[in-house]
C-alpha atoms as one frame of an Amber mdcrd trajectory, in Angstrom:
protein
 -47.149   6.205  24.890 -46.816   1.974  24.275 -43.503   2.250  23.731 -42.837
   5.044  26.924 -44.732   2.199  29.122 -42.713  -0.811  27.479 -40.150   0.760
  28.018 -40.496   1.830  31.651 -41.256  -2.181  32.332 -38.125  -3.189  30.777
 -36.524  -0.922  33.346 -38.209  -2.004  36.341 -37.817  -5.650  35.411 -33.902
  -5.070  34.630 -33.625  -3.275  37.817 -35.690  -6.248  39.749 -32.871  -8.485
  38.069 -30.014  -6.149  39.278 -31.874  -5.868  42.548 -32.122  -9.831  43.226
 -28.392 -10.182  41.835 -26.887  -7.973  44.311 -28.858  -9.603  46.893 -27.283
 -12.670  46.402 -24.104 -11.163  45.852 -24.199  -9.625  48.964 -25.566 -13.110
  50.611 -22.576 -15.077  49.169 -19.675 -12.291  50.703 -21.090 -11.210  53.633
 -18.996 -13.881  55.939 -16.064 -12.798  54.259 -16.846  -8.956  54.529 -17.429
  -9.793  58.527 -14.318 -12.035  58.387 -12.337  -9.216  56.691 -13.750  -6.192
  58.625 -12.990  -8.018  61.938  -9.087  -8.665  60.696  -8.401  -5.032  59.918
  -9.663  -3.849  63.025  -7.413  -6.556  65.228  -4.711  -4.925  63.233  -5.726
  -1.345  63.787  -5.866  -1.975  67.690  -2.270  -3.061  67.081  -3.149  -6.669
  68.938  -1.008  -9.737  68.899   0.012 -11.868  65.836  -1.064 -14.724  68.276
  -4.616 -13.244  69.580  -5.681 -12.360  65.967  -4.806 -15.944  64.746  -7.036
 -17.316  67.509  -9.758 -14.652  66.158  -9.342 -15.939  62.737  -9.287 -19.460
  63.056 -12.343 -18.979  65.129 -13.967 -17.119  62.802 -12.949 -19.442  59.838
 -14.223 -22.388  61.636 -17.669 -20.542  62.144 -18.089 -20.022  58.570 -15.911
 -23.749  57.141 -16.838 -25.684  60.355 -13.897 -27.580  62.349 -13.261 -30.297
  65.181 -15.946 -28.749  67.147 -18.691 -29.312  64.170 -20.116 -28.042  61.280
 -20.305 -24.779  59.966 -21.880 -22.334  57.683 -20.223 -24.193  54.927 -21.809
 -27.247  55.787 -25.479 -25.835  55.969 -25.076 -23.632  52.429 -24.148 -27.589
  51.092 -27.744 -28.915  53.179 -29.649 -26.002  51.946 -28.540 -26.047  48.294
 -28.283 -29.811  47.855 -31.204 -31.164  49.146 -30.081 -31.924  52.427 -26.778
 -34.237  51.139 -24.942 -34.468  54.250 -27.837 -35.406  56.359 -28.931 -37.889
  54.185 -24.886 -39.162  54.435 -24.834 -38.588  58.104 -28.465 -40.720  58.025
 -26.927 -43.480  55.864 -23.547 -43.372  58.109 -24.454 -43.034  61.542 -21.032
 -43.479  63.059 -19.669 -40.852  60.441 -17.192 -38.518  62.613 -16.868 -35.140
  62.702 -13.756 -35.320  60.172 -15.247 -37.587  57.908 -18.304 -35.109  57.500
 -15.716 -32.246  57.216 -13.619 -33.820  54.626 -16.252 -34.562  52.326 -17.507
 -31.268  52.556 -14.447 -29.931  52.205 -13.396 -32.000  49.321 -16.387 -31.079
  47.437 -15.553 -27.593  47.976 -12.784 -27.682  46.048  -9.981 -27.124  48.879
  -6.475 -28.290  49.196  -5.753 -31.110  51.113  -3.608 -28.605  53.242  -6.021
 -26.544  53.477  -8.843 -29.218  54.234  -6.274 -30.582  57.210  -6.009 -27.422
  58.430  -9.301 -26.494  59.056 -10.626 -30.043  60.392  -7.808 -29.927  62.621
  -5.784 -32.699  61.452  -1.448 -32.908  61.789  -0.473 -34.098  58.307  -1.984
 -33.296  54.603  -2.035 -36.670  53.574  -4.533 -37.754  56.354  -7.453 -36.391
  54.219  -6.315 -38.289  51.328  -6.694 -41.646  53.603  -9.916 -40.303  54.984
 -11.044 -39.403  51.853 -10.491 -42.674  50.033 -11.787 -44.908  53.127 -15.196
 -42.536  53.428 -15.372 -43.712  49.332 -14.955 -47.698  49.833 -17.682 -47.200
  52.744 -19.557 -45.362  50.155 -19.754 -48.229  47.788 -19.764 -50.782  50.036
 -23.122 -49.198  51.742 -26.462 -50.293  49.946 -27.310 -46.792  49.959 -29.649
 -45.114  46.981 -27.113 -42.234  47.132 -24.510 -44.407  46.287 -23.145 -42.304
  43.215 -24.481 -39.251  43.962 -22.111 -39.266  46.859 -19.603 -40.503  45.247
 -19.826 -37.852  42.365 -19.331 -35.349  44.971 -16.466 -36.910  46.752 -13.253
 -36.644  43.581 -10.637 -39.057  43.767  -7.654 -36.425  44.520  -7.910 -33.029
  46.285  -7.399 -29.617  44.666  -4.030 -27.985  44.543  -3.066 -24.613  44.313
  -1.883 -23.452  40.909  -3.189 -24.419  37.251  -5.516 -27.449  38.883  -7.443
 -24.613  41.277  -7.283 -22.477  38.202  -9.182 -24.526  36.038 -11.514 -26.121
  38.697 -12.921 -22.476  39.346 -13.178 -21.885  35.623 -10.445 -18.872  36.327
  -7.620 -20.759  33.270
């Protein structure tokens, strides 16, 4: 009967696990489950190439945030990180938009292309020059967060292929 009862708690507790897994599983993918359900059914009501891009990137810019502000991106960072980009937007208070983007974007892991794309800038290599100039105002600033922002911000971007690979521990 012991072992029946050990048993039986081992179970519950291993489902609990499983349970609390798939929760955050399902926390982690729902934006791109919404993102994705709302692009197949564009397609299936046969609607413009140019309507369902405007659908996208407003949807992507929702979830990544864009010109207009931050998005659900930028809040999972806050939530997770102990509030990091207020505290930067606290210590910077003229920090744009962009710069608050890039950073976030940057410590995301994206592209540059894909960074500039999404904060709404015309040329790749204008996050590179954002990103370096947010760093020198980083270390310049007498800020306690001095290297824990600059941990966060890496030198170069991400690129797609072997660099992306290895970054997301997928090599």
């Amino acid at each position: 009967m012991k072992n029946t009862a050990k048993q039986d708690s081992k179970y519950l507790s291993n489902n609990n696990l499983r349970r609390a897994q798939r929760r955050r599983m399902n926390e982690e993918t729902v934006y791109l489950s919404i993102f994705l359900a709302r692009w197949f059914l564009m397609e299936e009501m046969c609607y413009t190439d140019e309507y369902r891009r405007k659908k996208c990137m407003e949807t992507l810019r929702e979830m990544l945030g864009g010109p207009e502000g931050p998005g659900l991106l930028q809040q999972r960072i806050n939530e997770v990180m102990d509030g990091i980009l207020d505290r930067l937007q606290a210590d910077f208070p003229d920090l744009h938009t962009v710069e608050l983007l890039v950073f976030s974007y940057s410590m995301a892991g994206f592209t540059n292309n894909l960074s500039a794309r999404l904060a709404g800038l015309r040329r790749d290599n204008a996050v590179s020059v954002i990103r370096n100039r947010l760093r020198s105002r980083i270390r310049r600033s007498g800020s306690p967060y001095v290297e824990e922002y600059l941990t966060l911000l890496p030198h170069k971007g991400c690129r797609f292929g072997r660099e992306m690979l290895y970054l997301h521990n997928l090599k």
